[in-house]
Amino acid sequence: MRGHDHRPKQPDLEDLPYTWHMALTDALADLLMAKGIFGADELRATLETIDQATPAQGTRLVARAWVDPAFRARLLEDVNAAAAELGIDAGAIPIRAVADTPEVHNVVVCTLCSCYPRFLLGPPPDWYKQRAYRSRVVREPRAVLAEFGLVLPDEIRIEVHDSTAELRYMVLPMRPEGTAHMDEEALAALVTRDCLIGTALPRAPQRA
Amino acid sequence: MTAPRFGPGDRVRVKRWDPPGHVRTPFYVRGHVGEVVTVVGPMPDPEQMAYGRTDAPPVVVYRVRFRRRELWPEDADPHEDTVVVDLGETWLEPAGTGEEARAA
């Protein structure tokens, strides 16, 4: 006899305990659909819209701000309105951009849960939702950033933004040195998701 | 409309409340003094909205900056790093009044 018939199946997510909150969520969605508040297709489409947002939308805003000072001012005033200028729907929740300077480096967190500008940048990375990042980055930001490979000079102040209200945050990093020759599209490619959270900095491409 | 009680530059102390239910004020700033960076303005009060009280009056939200070394004086790291937290006015009182003794 071979043992393969008796090997336990690897559990799927659905095999985890069905909790009270999961039941509540399913019941609420079923009720709202039964009452005709929204349909299954609308629910699906909303989830799809959220999932299809990507950090690329944020990187376009940063690159435009780097080449256009007037746009930069409007972005710092109101991210949602500035995004609309580029044809990007950043959603209904107000988003603020926090600008890095030679003196201050900004980092975003949500210590209470996982607030993130999802409609602009898509779903947050898993580490952003984990307790280790959420609890540590406010208390020991330098140690956390160093673990991400980002070591900042002592004279730069790190300012952590805790998204505790109905506002969301994105970092507007500084344009790297050595990028004067680059156009907007090339500049956008230097900005990554983590640059928009503040756990990385955009880097000029290495000259061959 | 709700007039803001505090303005940019004001020093405010976060109340040391511990109410039950849906609360958006992190424990690590309760009882601590910060400086108002920005008056965001009136926003729907999440502590009421969570219970379906959609007609509750809005709460004025502030961006308040705290010094990491003030929040965690026991930490050895000497850097002057800061945290900015969005807080509702119901949680704030002028610093230097009332709970002065607690800070000593």
PDB file of C-alpha atoms in Angstrom:
ATOM      1  CA  MET A   1       0.000   0.000   0.000  1.00  0.00           C
ATOM      2  CA  ARG A   2       1.199   3.468  -0.835  1.00  0.00           C
ATOM      3  CA  GLY A   3       0.501   6.218   1.672  1.00  0.00           C
ATOM      4  CA  HIS A   4      -0.710   8.784  -0.810  1.00  0.00           C
ATOM      5  CA  ASP A   5      -4.402   8.039  -0.235  1.00  0.00           C
ATOM      6  CA  HIS A   6      -4.055   9.011   3.402  1.00  0.00           C
ATOM      7  CA  ARG A   7      -2.074  12.200   3.100  1.00  0.00           C
ATOM      8  CA  PRO A   8      -4.032  15.078   4.648  1.00  0.00           C
ATOM      9  CA  LYS A   9      -5.167  17.691   2.176  1.00  0.00           C
ATOM     10  CA  GLN A  10      -3.465  21.056   2.417  1.00  0.00           C
ATOM     11  CA  PRO A  11      -6.127  23.402   3.788  1.00  0.00           C
ATOM     12  CA  ASP A  12      -7.540  26.151   1.575  1.00  0.00           C
ATOM     13  CA  LEU A  13      -8.542  29.544   2.957  1.00  0.00           C
ATOM     14  CA  GLU A  14     -12.123  28.256   3.068  1.00  0.00           C
ATOM     15  CA  ASP A  15     -11.067  25.565   5.534  1.00  0.00           C
ATOM     16  CA  LEU A  16     -10.248  28.149   8.193  1.00  0.00           C
ATOM     17  CA  PRO A  17     -12.921  28.710  10.868  1.00  0.00           C
ATOM     18  CA  TYR A  18     -15.978  30.608   9.649  1.00  0.00           C
ATOM     19  CA  THR A  19     -16.037  33.479  12.117  1.00  0.00           C
ATOM     20  CA  TRP A  20     -18.859  35.634  13.422  1.00  0.00           C
ATOM     21  CA  HIS A  21     -17.620  38.615  11.388  1.00  0.00           C
ATOM     22  CA  MET A  22     -17.402  36.561   8.190  1.00  0.00           C
ATOM     23  CA  ALA A  23     -20.992  35.445   8.710  1.00  0.00           C
ATOM     24  CA  LEU A  24     -22.045  39.044   9.383  1.00  0.00           C
ATOM     25  CA  THR A  25     -20.366  40.235   6.163  1.00  0.00           C
ATOM     26  CA  ASP A  26     -22.009  37.521   4.065  1.00  0.00           C
ATOM     27  CA  ALA A  27     -25.400  38.118   5.668  1.00  0.00           C
ATOM     28  CA  LEU A  28     -25.174  41.881   5.124  1.00  0.00           C
ATOM     29  CA  ALA A  29     -24.221  41.507   1.471  1.00  0.00           C
ATOM     30  CA  ASP A  30     -27.027  38.976   0.912  1.00  0.00           C
ATOM     31  CA  LEU A  31     -29.574  41.245   2.581  1.00  0.00           C
ATOM     32  CA  LEU A  32     -28.550  44.347   0.626  1.00  0.00           C
ATOM     33  CA  MET A  33     -28.825  42.401  -2.612  1.00  0.00           C
ATOM     34  CA  ALA A  34     -32.135  40.800  -1.590  1.00  0.00           C
ATOM     35  CA  LYS A  35     -33.516  44.272  -0.893  1.00  0.00           C
ATOM     36  CA  GLY A  36     -32.268  45.525  -4.249  1.00  0.00           C
ATOM     37  CA  ILE A  37     -29.878  48.148  -2.783  1.00  0.00           C
ATOM     38  CA  PHE A  38     -27.241  46.881  -5.167  1.00  0.00           C
ATOM     39  CA  GLY A  39     -26.817  43.856  -7.407  1.00  0.00           C
ATOM     40  CA  ALA A  40     -24.219  41.115  -7.485  1.00  0.00           C
ATOM     41  CA  ASP A  41     -22.712  42.604 -10.626  1.00  0.00           C
ATOM     42  CA  GLU A  42     -22.337  46.019  -8.983  1.00  0.00           C
ATOM     43  CA  LEU A  43     -20.600  44.436  -5.997  1.00  0.00           C
ATOM     44  CA  ARG A  44     -18.278  42.537  -8.314  1.00  0.00           C
ATOM     45  CA  ALA A  45     -17.573  45.654 -10.406  1.00  0.00           C
ATOM     46  CA  THR A  46     -16.732  47.713  -7.314  1.00  0.00           C
ATOM     47  CA  LEU A  47     -14.261  45.105  -6.118  1.00  0.00           C
ATOM     48  CA  GLU A  48     -12.820  44.947  -9.606  1.00  0.00           C
ATOM     49  CA  THR A  49     -12.365  48.732  -9.724  1.00  0.00           C
ATOM     50  CA  ILE A  50     -10.526  48.703  -6.409  1.00  0.00           C
ATOM     51  CA  ASP A  51      -8.323  45.795  -7.449  1.00  0.00           C
ATOM     52  CA  GLN A  52      -7.505  47.342 -10.819  1.00  0.00           C
ATOM     53  CA  ALA A  53      -6.119  50.554  -9.335  1.00  0.00           C
ATOM     54  CA  THR A  54      -2.328  50.362  -9.376  1.00  0.00           C
ATOM     55  CA  PRO A  55       0.585  52.358  -7.970  1.00  0.00           C
ATOM     56  CA  ALA A  56       1.246  53.496 -11.571  1.00  0.00           C
ATOM     57  CA  GLN A  57      -1.514  56.077 -11.101  1.00  0.00           C
ATOM     58  CA  GLY A  58       0.392  57.562  -8.183  1.00  0.00           C
ATOM     59  CA  THR A  59       3.706  57.488 -10.020  1.00  0.00           C
ATOM     60  CA  ARG A  60       2.172  59.584 -12.834  1.00  0.00           C
ATOM     61  CA  LEU A  61       1.133  62.225 -10.301  1.00  0.00           C
ATOM     62  CA  VAL A  62       4.653  62.357  -8.858  1.00  0.00           C
ATOM     63  CA  ALA A  63       6.328  62.662 -12.263  1.00  0.00           C
ATOM     64  CA  ARG A  64       3.948  65.442 -13.328  1.00  0.00           C
ATOM     65  CA  ALA A  65       4.622  67.283 -10.062  1.00  0.00           C
ATOM     66  CA  TRP A  66       8.374  67.028 -10.701  1.00  0.00           C
ATOM     67  CA  VAL A  67       8.123  68.674 -14.139  1.00  0.00           C
ATOM     68  CA  ASP A  68       5.291  71.142 -13.460  1.00  0.00           C
ATOM     69  CA  PRO A  69       5.531  73.348 -10.322  1.00  0.00           C
ATOM     70  CA  ALA A  70       1.968  74.626 -10.733  1.00  0.00           C
ATOM     71  CA  PHE A  71       0.659  71.045 -10.829  1.00  0.00           C
ATOM     72  CA  ARG A  72       2.787  70.242  -7.771  1.00  0.00           C
ATOM     73  CA  ALA A  73       1.068  73.053  -5.873  1.00  0.00           C
ATOM     74  CA  ARG A  74      -2.360  71.776  -6.898  1.00  0.00           C
ATOM     75  CA  LEU A  75      -1.397  68.199  -5.957  1.00  0.00           C
ATOM     76  CA  LEU A  76      -0.377  69.320  -2.473  1.00  0.00           C
ATOM     77  CA  GLU A  77      -3.667  71.199  -2.182  1.00  0.00           C
ATOM     78  CA  ASP A  78      -5.969  68.372  -3.297  1.00  0.00           C
ATOM     79  CA  VAL A  79      -4.740  65.025  -4.656  1.00  0.00           C
ATOM     80  CA  ASN A  80      -8.162  63.892  -5.865  1.00  0.00           C
ATOM     81  CA  ALA A  81      -8.657  67.033  -7.978  1.00  0.00           C
ATOM     82  CA  ALA A  82      -5.097  66.916  -9.344  1.00  0.00           C
ATOM     83  CA  ALA A  83      -5.558  63.246 -10.265  1.00  0.00           C
ATOM     84  CA  ALA A  84      -8.773  64.115 -12.119  1.00  0.00           C
ATOM     85  CA  GLU A  85      -6.745  66.505 -14.302  1.00  0.00           C
ATOM     86  CA  LEU A  86      -4.816  63.452 -15.552  1.00  0.00           C
ATOM     87  CA  GLY A  87      -8.011  61.459 -16.031  1.00  0.00           C
ATOM     88  CA  ILE A  88      -7.456  59.423 -12.862  1.00  0.00           C
ATOM     89  CA  ASP A  89     -10.411  58.731 -10.554  1.00  0.00           C
ATOM     90  CA  ALA A  90      -8.886  58.738  -7.055  1.00  0.00           C
ATOM     91  CA  GLY A  91     -12.186  57.933  -5.341  1.00  0.00           C
ATOM     92  CA  ALA A  92     -14.340  59.867  -2.891  1.00  0.00           C
ATOM     93  CA  ILE A  93     -12.109  59.691   0.202  1.00  0.00           C
ATOM     94  CA  PRO A  94      -9.844  62.770   0.325  1.00  0.00           C
ATOM     95  CA  ILE A  95      -6.154  62.043  -0.248  1.00  0.00           C
ATOM     96  CA  ARG A  96      -3.350  64.329   0.907  1.00  0.00           C
ATOM     97  CA  ALA A  97       0.174  64.337  -0.497  1.00  0.00           C
ATOM     98  CA  VAL A  98       3.007  64.881   1.965  1.00  0.00           C
ATOM     99  CA  ALA A  99       6.119  66.293   0.300  1.00  0.00           C
ATOM    100  CA  ASP A 100       9.646  65.223   1.166  1.00  0.00           C
ATOM    101  CA  THR A 101      12.177  68.038   1.564  1.00  0.00           C
ATOM    102  CA  PRO A 102      15.943  68.065   2.142  1.00  0.00           C
ATOM    103  CA  GLU A 103      15.107  68.191   5.873  1.00  0.00           C
ATOM    104  CA  VAL A 104      12.104  65.845   6.196  1.00  0.00           C
ATOM    105  CA  HIS A 105      11.353  62.323   4.953  1.00  0.00           C
ATOM    106  CA  ASN A 106       7.715  61.211   5.125  1.00  0.00           C
ATOM    107  CA  VAL A 107       6.341  57.717   5.790  1.00  0.00           C
ATOM    108  CA  VAL A 108       2.693  56.585   5.826  1.00  0.00           C
ATOM    109  CA  VAL A 109       1.052  54.050   8.144  1.00  0.00           C
ATOM    110  CA  CYS A 110      -2.343  53.182   9.577  1.00  0.00           C
ATOM    111  CA  THR A 111      -1.649  51.951  13.108  1.00  0.00           C
ATOM    112  CA  LEU A 112      -5.309  51.149  13.839  1.00  0.00           C
ATOM    113  CA  CYS A 113      -6.126  49.060  10.764  1.00  0.00           C
ATOM    114  CA  SER A 114      -4.942  49.292   7.151  1.00  0.00           C
ATOM    115  CA  CYS A 115      -6.205  52.613   5.740  1.00  0.00           C
ATOM    116  CA  TYR A 116      -4.518  53.213   2.391  1.00  0.00           C
ATOM    117  CA  PRO A 117      -5.399  55.230  -0.732  1.00  0.00           C
ATOM    118  CA  ARG A 118      -6.725  52.071  -2.437  1.00  0.00           C
ATOM    119  CA  PHE A 119      -8.747  53.843  -5.092  1.00  0.00           C
ATOM    120  CA  LEU A 120      -5.589  55.624  -6.268  1.00  0.00           C
ATOM    121  CA  LEU A 121      -2.843  53.049  -5.613  1.00  0.00           C
ATOM    122  CA  GLY A 122      -4.652  49.707  -5.464  1.00  0.00           C
ATOM    123  CA  PRO A 123      -4.519  47.256  -2.559  1.00  0.00           C
ATOM    124  CA  PRO A 124      -1.750  47.831   0.006  1.00  0.00           C
ATOM    125  CA  PRO A 125       1.184  45.415   0.333  1.00  0.00           C
ATOM    126  CA  ASP A 126       0.708  42.676   2.928  1.00  0.00           C
ATOM    127  CA  TRP A 127       3.375  44.102   5.240  1.00  0.00           C
ATOM    128  CA  TYR A 128       1.490  47.414   5.385  1.00  0.00           C
ATOM    129  CA  LYS A 129      -1.413  45.573   7.068  1.00  0.00           C
ATOM    130  CA  GLN A 130       0.722  43.591   9.480  1.00  0.00           C
ATOM    131  CA  ARG A 131       1.140  44.469  13.142  1.00  0.00           C
ATOM    132  CA  ALA A 132       4.936  44.519  12.940  1.00  0.00           C
ATOM    133  CA  TYR A 133       4.999  47.442  10.504  1.00  0.00           C
ATOM    134  CA  ARG A 134       2.012  49.246  12.043  1.00  0.00           C
ATOM    135  CA  SER A 135       3.244  49.153  15.612  1.00  0.00           C
ATOM    136  CA  ARG A 136       6.955  49.637  14.972  1.00  0.00           C
ATOM    137  CA  VAL A 137       7.150  52.348  12.306  1.00  0.00           C
ATOM    138  CA  VAL A 138       5.735  55.058  14.596  1.00  0.00           C
ATOM    139  CA  ARG A 139       8.083  54.150  17.448  1.00  0.00           C
ATOM    140  CA  GLU A 140      11.312  53.165  15.685  1.00  0.00           C
ATOM    141  CA  PRO A 141      10.989  54.451  12.121  1.00  0.00           C
ATOM    142  CA  ARG A 142      14.741  54.395  11.464  1.00  0.00           C
ATOM    143  CA  ALA A 143      15.061  50.742  12.392  1.00  0.00           C
ATOM    144  CA  VAL A 144      12.060  49.799  10.237  1.00  0.00           C
ATOM    145  CA  LEU A 145      13.292  51.779   7.225  1.00  0.00           C
ATOM    146  CA  ALA A 146      16.751  50.229   7.614  1.00  0.00           C
ATOM    147  CA  GLU A 147      15.126  46.787   7.398  1.00  0.00           C
ATOM    148  CA  PHE A 148      13.661  47.948   4.067  1.00  0.00           C
ATOM    149  CA  GLY A 149      17.186  48.936   3.018  1.00  0.00           C
ATOM    150  CA  LEU A 150      16.616  52.659   3.451  1.00  0.00           C
ATOM    151  CA  VAL A 151      19.157  54.314   5.748  1.00  0.00           C
ATOM    152  CA  LEU A 152      18.628  58.048   6.132  1.00  0.00           C
ATOM    153  CA  PRO A 153      21.211  60.598   7.321  1.00  0.00           C
ATOM    154  CA  ASP A 154      20.932  61.608  10.993  1.00  0.00           C
ATOM    155  CA  GLU A 155      20.067  65.207  10.132  1.00  0.00           C
ATOM    156  CA  ILE A 156      16.916  64.252   8.215  1.00  0.00           C
ATOM    157  CA  ARG A 157      13.811  64.177  10.384  1.00  0.00           C
ATOM    158  CA  ILE A 158      11.451  61.292   9.720  1.00  0.00           C
ATOM    159  CA  GLU A 159       7.797  62.246   9.936  1.00  0.00           C
ATOM    160  CA  VAL A 160       5.351  59.334  10.139  1.00  0.00           C
ATOM    161  CA  HIS A 161       1.743  59.995   9.109  1.00  0.00           C
ATOM    162  CA  ASP A 162      -0.804  57.838  10.928  1.00  0.00           C
ATOM    163  CA  SER A 163      -4.033  57.603   8.874  1.00  0.00           C
ATOM    164  CA  THR A 164      -6.493  57.679  11.764  1.00  0.00           C
ATOM    165  CA  ALA A 165      -9.304  59.735  10.163  1.00  0.00           C
ATOM    166  CA  GLU A 166     -11.161  59.822   6.855  1.00  0.00           C
ATOM    167  CA  LEU A 167      -8.065  61.044   5.033  1.00  0.00           C
ATOM    168  CA  ARG A 168      -5.537  59.018   3.096  1.00  0.00           C
ATOM    169  CA  TYR A 169      -1.901  59.843   2.440  1.00  0.00           C
ATOM    170  CA  MET A 170       0.677  59.457  -0.295  1.00  0.00           C
ATOM    171  CA  VAL A 171       4.287  60.608  -0.185  1.00  0.00           C
ATOM    172  CA  LEU A 172       5.578  63.042  -2.807  1.00  0.00           C
ATOM    173  CA  PRO A 173       9.289  62.149  -2.918  1.00  0.00           C
ATOM    174  CA  MET A 174      11.997  64.506  -4.151  1.00  0.00           C
ATOM    175  CA  ARG A 175      13.206  64.218  -7.724  1.00  0.00           C
ATOM    176  CA  PRO A 176      16.533  62.351  -7.694  1.00  0.00           C
ATOM    177  CA  GLU A 177      19.757  64.026  -8.839  1.00  0.00           C
ATOM    178  CA  GLY A 178      20.893  63.165 -12.336  1.00  0.00           C
ATOM    179  CA  THR A 179      17.427  63.033 -13.904  1.00  0.00           C
ATOM    180  CA  ALA A 180      17.398  66.457 -15.606  1.00  0.00           C
ATOM    181  CA  HIS A 181      17.495  64.831 -19.057  1.00  0.00           C
ATOM    182  CA  MET A 182      14.494  62.555 -18.442  1.00  0.00           C
ATOM    183  CA  ASP A 183      10.939  63.099 -19.661  1.00  0.00           C
ATOM    184  CA  GLU A 184       7.800  62.661 -17.599  1.00  0.00           C
ATOM    185  CA  GLU A 185       7.168  59.059 -18.593  1.00  0.00           C
ATOM    186  CA  ALA A 186      10.733  58.009 -17.823  1.00  0.00           C
ATOM    187  CA  LEU A 187      10.557  59.818 -14.495  1.00  0.00           C
ATOM    188  CA  ALA A 188       7.343  58.006 -13.555  1.00  0.00           C
ATOM    189  CA  ALA A 189       9.142  54.707 -14.086  1.00  0.00           C
ATOM    190  CA  LEU A 190      11.617  55.627 -11.320  1.00  0.00           C
ATOM    191  CA  VAL A 191       8.818  55.871  -8.765  1.00  0.00           C
ATOM    192  CA  THR A 192       7.649  52.615  -7.184  1.00  0.00           C
ATOM    193  CA  ARG A 193       4.784  51.756  -4.852  1.00  0.00           C
ATOM    194  CA  ASP A 194       7.049  51.851  -1.816  1.00  0.00           C
ATOM    195  CA  CYS A 195       8.240  55.358  -2.764  1.00  0.00           C
ATOM    196  CA  LEU A 196       4.607  56.450  -2.416  1.00  0.00           C
ATOM    197  CA  ILE A 197       4.444  54.924   1.087  1.00  0.00           C
ATOM    198  CA  GLY A 198       7.857  56.266   2.069  1.00  0.00           C
ATOM    199  CA  THR A 199       9.710  52.990   2.633  1.00  0.00           C
ATOM    200  CA  ALA A 200      11.898  53.559  -0.444  1.00  0.00           C
ATOM    201  CA  LEU A 201      13.307  56.467  -2.447  1.00  0.00           C
ATOM    202  CA  PRO A 202      13.239  56.875  -6.235  1.00  0.00           C
ATOM    203  CA  ARG A 203      16.664  56.370  -7.733  1.00  0.00           C
ATOM    204  CA  ALA A 204      18.199  57.732 -10.916  1.00  0.00           C
ATOM    205  CA  PRO A 205      18.994  54.964 -13.418  1.00  0.00           C
ATOM    206  CA  GLN A 206      22.576  53.691 -13.294  1.00  0.00           C
ATOM    207  CA  ARG A 207      24.646  55.029 -16.204  1.00  0.00           C
ATOM    208  CA  ALA A 208      26.132  52.215 -18.261  1.00  0.00           C
TER     209      ALA A 208
ATOM    210  CA  MET B   1     -20.919  75.602  11.063  1.00  0.00           C
ATOM    211  CA  THR B   2     -18.620  74.224  13.749  1.00  0.00           C
ATOM    212  CA  ALA B   3     -15.882  76.769  14.495  1.00  0.00           C
ATOM    213  CA  PRO B   4     -12.492  75.151  15.174  1.00  0.00           C
ATOM    214  CA  ARG B   5     -11.378  75.540  18.768  1.00  0.00           C
ATOM    215  CA  PHE B   6      -7.669  75.305  17.940  1.00  0.00           C
ATOM    216  CA  GLY B   7      -5.424  76.730  15.241  1.00  0.00           C
ATOM    217  CA  PRO B   8      -2.072  75.839  13.664  1.00  0.00           C
ATOM    218  CA  GLY B   9       0.768  76.028  16.194  1.00  0.00           C
ATOM    219  CA  ASP B  10      -1.494  75.468  19.217  1.00  0.00           C
ATOM    220  CA  ARG B  11      -0.268  72.927  21.737  1.00  0.00           C
ATOM    221  CA  VAL B  12      -2.957  70.407  22.599  1.00  0.00           C
ATOM    222  CA  ARG B  13      -3.181  67.478  24.959  1.00  0.00           C
ATOM    223  CA  VAL B  14      -5.000  64.294  23.969  1.00  0.00           C
ATOM    224  CA  LYS B  15      -7.513  63.236  26.618  1.00  0.00           C
ATOM    225  CA  ARG B  16      -6.781  60.107  28.601  1.00  0.00           C
ATOM    226  CA  TRP B  17     -10.170  58.620  27.873  1.00  0.00           C
ATOM    227  CA  ASP B  18     -10.718  54.919  27.380  1.00  0.00           C
ATOM    228  CA  PRO B  19     -14.267  54.759  26.042  1.00  0.00           C
ATOM    229  CA  PRO B  20     -15.728  51.499  24.758  1.00  0.00           C
ATOM    230  CA  GLY B  21     -16.717  50.990  21.137  1.00  0.00           C
ATOM    231  CA  HIS B  22     -15.344  52.314  17.870  1.00  0.00           C
ATOM    232  CA  VAL B  23     -12.539  54.764  18.682  1.00  0.00           C
ATOM    233  CA  ARG B  24     -10.077  56.282  16.210  1.00  0.00           C
ATOM    234  CA  THR B  25      -7.596  57.782  18.683  1.00  0.00           C
ATOM    235  CA  PRO B  26      -4.564  55.508  19.095  1.00  0.00           C
ATOM    236  CA  PHE B  27      -3.544  54.663  22.655  1.00  0.00           C
ATOM    237  CA  TYR B  28       0.043  55.800  22.095  1.00  0.00           C
ATOM    238  CA  VAL B  29      -0.944  59.486  21.919  1.00  0.00           C
ATOM    239  CA  ARG B  30      -3.492  59.533  24.764  1.00  0.00           C
ATOM    240  CA  GLY B  31      -2.365  61.871  27.553  1.00  0.00           C
ATOM    241  CA  HIS B  32       0.400  63.323  25.357  1.00  0.00           C
ATOM    242  CA  VAL B  33       0.964  66.855  24.114  1.00  0.00           C
ATOM    243  CA  GLY B  34       1.300  67.668  20.423  1.00  0.00           C
ATOM    244  CA  GLU B  35       1.203  70.673  18.138  1.00  0.00           C
ATOM    245  CA  VAL B  36      -1.591  71.384  15.667  1.00  0.00           C
ATOM    246  CA  VAL B  37      -0.141  71.296  12.144  1.00  0.00           C
ATOM    247  CA  THR B  38      -3.336  71.736  10.128  1.00  0.00           C
ATOM    248  CA  VAL B  39      -7.011  72.279  10.810  1.00  0.00           C
ATOM    249  CA  VAL B  40      -8.579  69.771   8.416  1.00  0.00           C
ATOM    250  CA  GLY B  41     -12.089  70.989   9.253  1.00  0.00           C
ATOM    251  CA  PRO B  42     -15.432  69.383  10.121  1.00  0.00           C
ATOM    252  CA  MET B  43     -15.763  65.741   9.097  1.00  0.00           C
ATOM    253  CA  PRO B  44     -18.330  63.027   9.837  1.00  0.00           C
ATOM    254  CA  ASP B  45     -17.580  61.643  13.316  1.00  0.00           C
ATOM    255  CA  PRO B  46     -16.437  58.009  12.848  1.00  0.00           C
ATOM    256  CA  GLU B  47     -17.221  57.261  16.499  1.00  0.00           C
ATOM    257  CA  GLN B  48     -20.895  58.011  15.728  1.00  0.00           C
ATOM    258  CA  MET B  49     -21.040  56.820  12.111  1.00  0.00           C
ATOM    259  CA  ALA B  50     -19.895  53.350  13.227  1.00  0.00           C
ATOM    260  CA  TYR B  51     -23.261  52.969  14.964  1.00  0.00           C
ATOM    261  CA  GLY B  52     -25.308  54.294  12.082  1.00  0.00           C
ATOM    262  CA  ARG B  53     -25.810  57.730  13.664  1.00  0.00           C
ATOM    263  CA  THR B  54     -25.550  59.499  10.341  1.00  0.00           C
ATOM    264  CA  ASP B  55     -27.238  62.643  11.676  1.00  0.00           C
ATOM    265  CA  ALA B  56     -24.628  63.150  14.430  1.00  0.00           C
ATOM    266  CA  PRO B  57     -22.873  66.533  14.311  1.00  0.00           C
ATOM    267  CA  PRO B  58     -19.532  66.576  12.481  1.00  0.00           C
ATOM    268  CA  VAL B  59     -16.292  66.734  14.440  1.00  0.00           C
ATOM    269  CA  VAL B  60     -13.464  69.131  13.607  1.00  0.00           C
ATOM    270  CA  VAL B  61     -10.404  67.085  12.640  1.00  0.00           C
ATOM    271  CA  TYR B  62      -6.848  68.284  13.213  1.00  0.00           C
ATOM    272  CA  ARG B  63      -3.466  67.010  12.097  1.00  0.00           C
ATOM    273  CA  VAL B  64      -1.428  66.945  15.316  1.00  0.00           C
ATOM    274  CA  ARG B  65       2.352  66.449  15.409  1.00  0.00           C
ATOM    275  CA  PHE B  66       3.971  64.555  18.297  1.00  0.00           C
ATOM    276  CA  ARG B  67       7.679  64.160  19.055  1.00  0.00           C
ATOM    277  CA  ARG B  68       8.652  60.518  19.162  1.00  0.00           C
ATOM    278  CA  ARG B  69      10.926  61.235  22.134  1.00  0.00           C
ATOM    279  CA  GLU B  70       7.980  62.723  24.037  1.00  0.00           C
ATOM    280  CA  LEU B  71       5.822  59.671  23.307  1.00  0.00           C
ATOM    281  CA  TRP B  72       8.533  57.148  24.225  1.00  0.00           C
ATOM    282  CA  PRO B  73      11.088  58.903  26.467  1.00  0.00           C
ATOM    283  CA  GLU B  74      12.457  55.528  27.563  1.00  0.00           C
ATOM    284  CA  ASP B  75      13.765  54.803  24.050  1.00  0.00           C
ATOM    285  CA  ALA B  76      17.481  55.454  23.587  1.00  0.00           C
ATOM    286  CA  ASP B  77      17.302  56.639  19.938  1.00  0.00           C
ATOM    287  CA  PRO B  78      18.170  60.378  20.084  1.00  0.00           C
ATOM    288  CA  HIS B  79      16.704  61.351  16.670  1.00  0.00           C
ATOM    289  CA  GLU B  80      14.077  64.083  16.634  1.00  0.00           C
ATOM    290  CA  ASP B  81      11.584  62.122  14.547  1.00  0.00           C
ATOM    291  CA  THR B  82       7.882  62.932  14.621  1.00  0.00           C
ATOM    292  CA  VAL B  83       4.445  61.385  14.134  1.00  0.00           C
ATOM    293  CA  VAL B  84       1.420  63.232  12.760  1.00  0.00           C
ATOM    294  CA  VAL B  85      -1.956  61.825  13.823  1.00  0.00           C
ATOM    295  CA  ASP B  86      -5.427  62.923  12.656  1.00  0.00           C
ATOM    296  CA  LEU B  87      -7.558  63.597  15.735  1.00  0.00           C
ATOM    297  CA  GLY B  88     -11.096  64.790  16.424  1.00  0.00           C
ATOM    298  CA  GLU B  89     -11.606  67.893  18.544  1.00  0.00           C
ATOM    299  CA  THR B  90     -13.618  65.970  21.154  1.00  0.00           C
ATOM    300  CA  TRP B  91     -10.328  64.278  22.103  1.00  0.00           C
ATOM    301  CA  LEU B  92      -8.282  67.459  22.509  1.00  0.00           C
ATOM    302  CA  GLU B  93      -7.856  70.047  25.233  1.00  0.00           C
ATOM    303  CA  PRO B  94      -5.490  73.005  25.472  1.00  0.00           C
ATOM    304  CA  ALA B  95      -2.090  71.866  26.771  1.00  0.00           C
ATOM    305  CA  GLY B  96      -0.988  73.500  29.977  1.00  0.00           C
ATOM    306  CA  THR B  97      -4.414  73.451  31.590  1.00  0.00           C
ATOM    307  CA  GLY B  98      -6.220  70.800  33.561  1.00  0.00           C
ATOM    308  CA  GLU B  99      -3.927  67.831  33.410  1.00  0.00           C
ATOM    309  CA  GLU B 100      -0.720  69.820  33.983  1.00  0.00           C
ATOM    310  CA  ALA B 101      -0.014  67.832  37.137  1.00  0.00           C
ATOM    311  CA  ARG B 102      -0.045  64.542  35.267  1.00  0.00           C
ATOM    312  CA  ALA B 103       2.842  65.599  33.043  1.00  0.00           C
ATOM    313  CA  ALA B 104       5.064  66.385  36.039  1.00  0.00           C
TER     314      ALA B 104
END
